[in-house]
RNA sequence: GGACCCGUAGCUCAGUUGGUUAGAGCGUUUCCUUGACAUGGAAAAGGUCACAAGUUCGAGUCUUGUCGGGUCCACCA
């Protein structure tokens, strides 16, 4: 079989991503004979292009899905995309602005048509990229959060919640993005530390214009909307002023000094300006004290007619101007630097404005309750578990969810208002909430209805993802029954509140059941300096470029092996994956080149242990141990560990030792069989991690069995697990390593054979060495290994006079075996002795302690039987160890 | 202000319930290439496991505190 000596990943990537999809190999459907294993993809935004975060997130899902598929589950990975309201609208608005237009130059319908056109053209970009990554989704099932059916689910949910009284409309302070000109939820306002100022402003009293109350604020421009100044009722400094009237500079509004428990007398001056229309706390105070609500800002952040002389200025411009003017009026006490957290729009990073407006909200507490319980009771588990607390903490302090957005791209709120006949105006003020377009006002019969202009928050559709993707509520019942609840959800920490928590609430509320039982939270991909990767920072590494340069397997493998926690990624990190894929390729090439029988096949589990030599028993043991540990790691979402295990096994055991050991024995069909069997089964357990190279190699060796992605996971054969073989090989390997070490230090040509005396203190070791001289010869290039078993010997040959110098021979201790290599050199025997003596002493101390404990009646009574047994076992092994060490010391005398 | 995570080799990190000599990759140094692979092989150097106290026969691992780094939440104007 002719294979190139380099793994040609670009060809292989293209070939298999095509093949898998063309043959619909990832399709899953209701199958009563199999257990389902379902994962729903965190739907990427239609505006998305694959970044490292996606690459990691989807690789992890793919590993699990492929693994479970091979374990015999009906594994379904449900794909799809999210319409991503603001993000997508922004993209198209930017496109428009290049033409010198805004969305308001178009009608709503025209603008939406442009959005759909954009979606049709670019919306599947990321889907294609995911296919390049090898994502084994059931692609024909792909859903979009604005599909007709999906939209119905959204409307239906709105109606249900409205009817339950869990959706309400009201005027509250919300986070407002002046650039996007829409409301944002609390989660969509990202708080970032900003270096700002705390301005101490003087508000003069009405009756004594040269006397002031000093208030502290970070946003002086909002003063124009002040309708009170508040102090703490217990604050002695201000008690006398409560009830007095102040004159608000510039606008000359008369405002009262009020008292409110909320005010912290220790902060700032202890007196706070109250701006009910521009601050959530002030809003609450305003309600409590029935203050006037003066909104001084237009939706775009420009001051309005209530701002007096500052009307028409942008909010930040106005801040400067107001400070300037106040300074001239000597109304600024001082300005001190002040760091504080300021909300930013999570889409465009503009500073958000707390803004008073009429919005729709979801009442969250009743929804949160069952969702809290589900996690508390362990029905849903977080991996790693520490995220449980984060989730619970948020859920227990949950606040109502602002779901209306003043944009056009999204699910329009299913609410209509009657703008009908005059006589009915009052009665018709109640909104008409309806799943379908209502024909007439139920109160007055007018057909003059107007739908609410706003659309719903994107997450108001995403939170239905685990069941709406199956066609809920109208269709897909069979699929839902089978695939729901899903098994695992893979996502990043910042999505817990946005999505995970809300999906749990939606699942409980609408399906009556949790949406998934496991939530795996993976790390964030950062650059080498630990900064988040982002386009604006210019530190992003493009996964597609890595795929091009190193291959998809390399990208996957490298990302995952680094995914124990947050990942610090630089381009060189991907070499490990490329090199490993190449190694796999070349090792397979070696095996294939040496296999003579084209129909070779073997079932490792059915081999007769007694007929196998030590290296075979060992490599089989190592394979099974690896397969089991990889399974266990997968089940616990420890994918980086799984890859380390595979790496260690394949390189450290199979290539570096086993293949080297059998190098001269290829003609032996038995050797061919073992090598073939191990390689073939290794491809299986590596497949979820490196699907492309393994699939390609599988085709070369087991094509008749069909594609690797549909094969079953190797079954571990208990009777072939030989721990002893492992121990024995460890001894031989240590011996070989020691001899190589000596050769390297004394610069002996590796090709040159040397002689060596191996002196053992146990017959067991002697037998082991005798039986495996071939191994030693092969790996350590020993010309002749003489064994002197069960003898305690004097100093090494060479006739050393001083105890610390042995000339003409090197003595190396490998466990209990003394290895004397006549090369010339020096070894410090005294130092060795001291070291071992120290060990003996430590062991003896431990021995005493253990013995004592095992005599202690209380310990025996309290400790579980298995612990006692374990300790006893330990005692025996410690005893043996001490005896061995003593013998070694004796041999050094 | 509250919560969480991290500190182990020059760098990036493993280290599963406490237990023999604390591991890997990269980097560095030395040697090796006509037959699987230089995207390779053999080997070396490099660690008071942040610090301190405690529990224990025994602590990288458990407890407490200190220092240093990071993340999330929160209405301190």
GROMACS .gro file of C-alpha atoms (C1' of nucleotides) in nm, chain B residues 5-51:
model
   47
  898C      C1'    1  -1.095   3.009   4.046
  899C      C1'    2  -0.568   3.000   4.007
  900G      C1'    3  -0.028   3.020   4.210
  901U      C1'    4   0.380   2.301   4.069
  902A      C1'    5   1.046   2.302   3.579
  903G      C1'    6   1.247   2.905   3.180
  904C      C1'    7   0.707   2.895   2.946
  905U      C1'    8   0.199   2.638   2.922
  906C      C1'    9  -0.014   2.305   3.218
  907A      C1'   10  -0.127   1.738   3.434
  908G      C1'   11  -0.115   1.549   3.916
  909U      C1'   12  -0.829   1.122   4.019
  910U      C1'   13  -1.022   0.941   4.693
  911G      C1'   14  -0.346   1.210   5.139
  912G      C1'   15   0.119   0.715   5.039
  913U      C1'   16   0.740   0.472   4.729
  914U      C1'   17   1.195   0.863   4.346
  915A      C1'   18   0.616   1.510   4.181
  916G      C1'   19   0.491   1.417   3.555
  917A      C1'   20   0.399   1.591   3.020
  918G      C1'   21   0.444   1.933   2.602
  919C      C1'   22   0.726   2.348   2.436
  920G      C1'   23   1.209   2.576   2.504
  921U      C1'   24   1.748   2.481   2.623
  922U      C1'   25   2.200   2.134   2.583
  923U      C1'   26   2.434   1.663   2.382
  924C      C1'   27   2.414   1.263   2.050
  925C      C1'   28   2.167   1.004   1.634
  926U      C1'   29   1.925   1.019   0.969
  927U      C1'   30   2.055   0.486   0.366
  928G      C1'   31   1.376   0.199   0.535
  929A      C1'   32   0.719   0.467   0.924
  930C      C1'   33   0.788   0.957   1.083
  931A      C1'   34   1.362   1.545   1.162
  932U      C1'   35   0.606   1.727   1.191
  933G      C1'   36   1.139   1.186   1.390
  934G      C1'   37   1.457   0.902   1.776
  935A      C1'   38   1.788   0.855   2.241
  936A      C1'   39   1.941   1.126   2.654
  937A      C1'   40   2.063   1.555   2.996
  938A      C1'   41   1.996   1.989   3.274
  939G      C1'   42   1.596   2.233   3.531
  940G      C1'   43   1.121   2.200   4.101
  941U      C1'   44   1.235   2.449   4.920
  942C      C1'   45   0.492   2.229   4.458
  943A      C1'   46   0.362   3.112   4.641
  944C      C1'   47   0.439   3.177   5.191
   0.00000   0.00000   0.00000
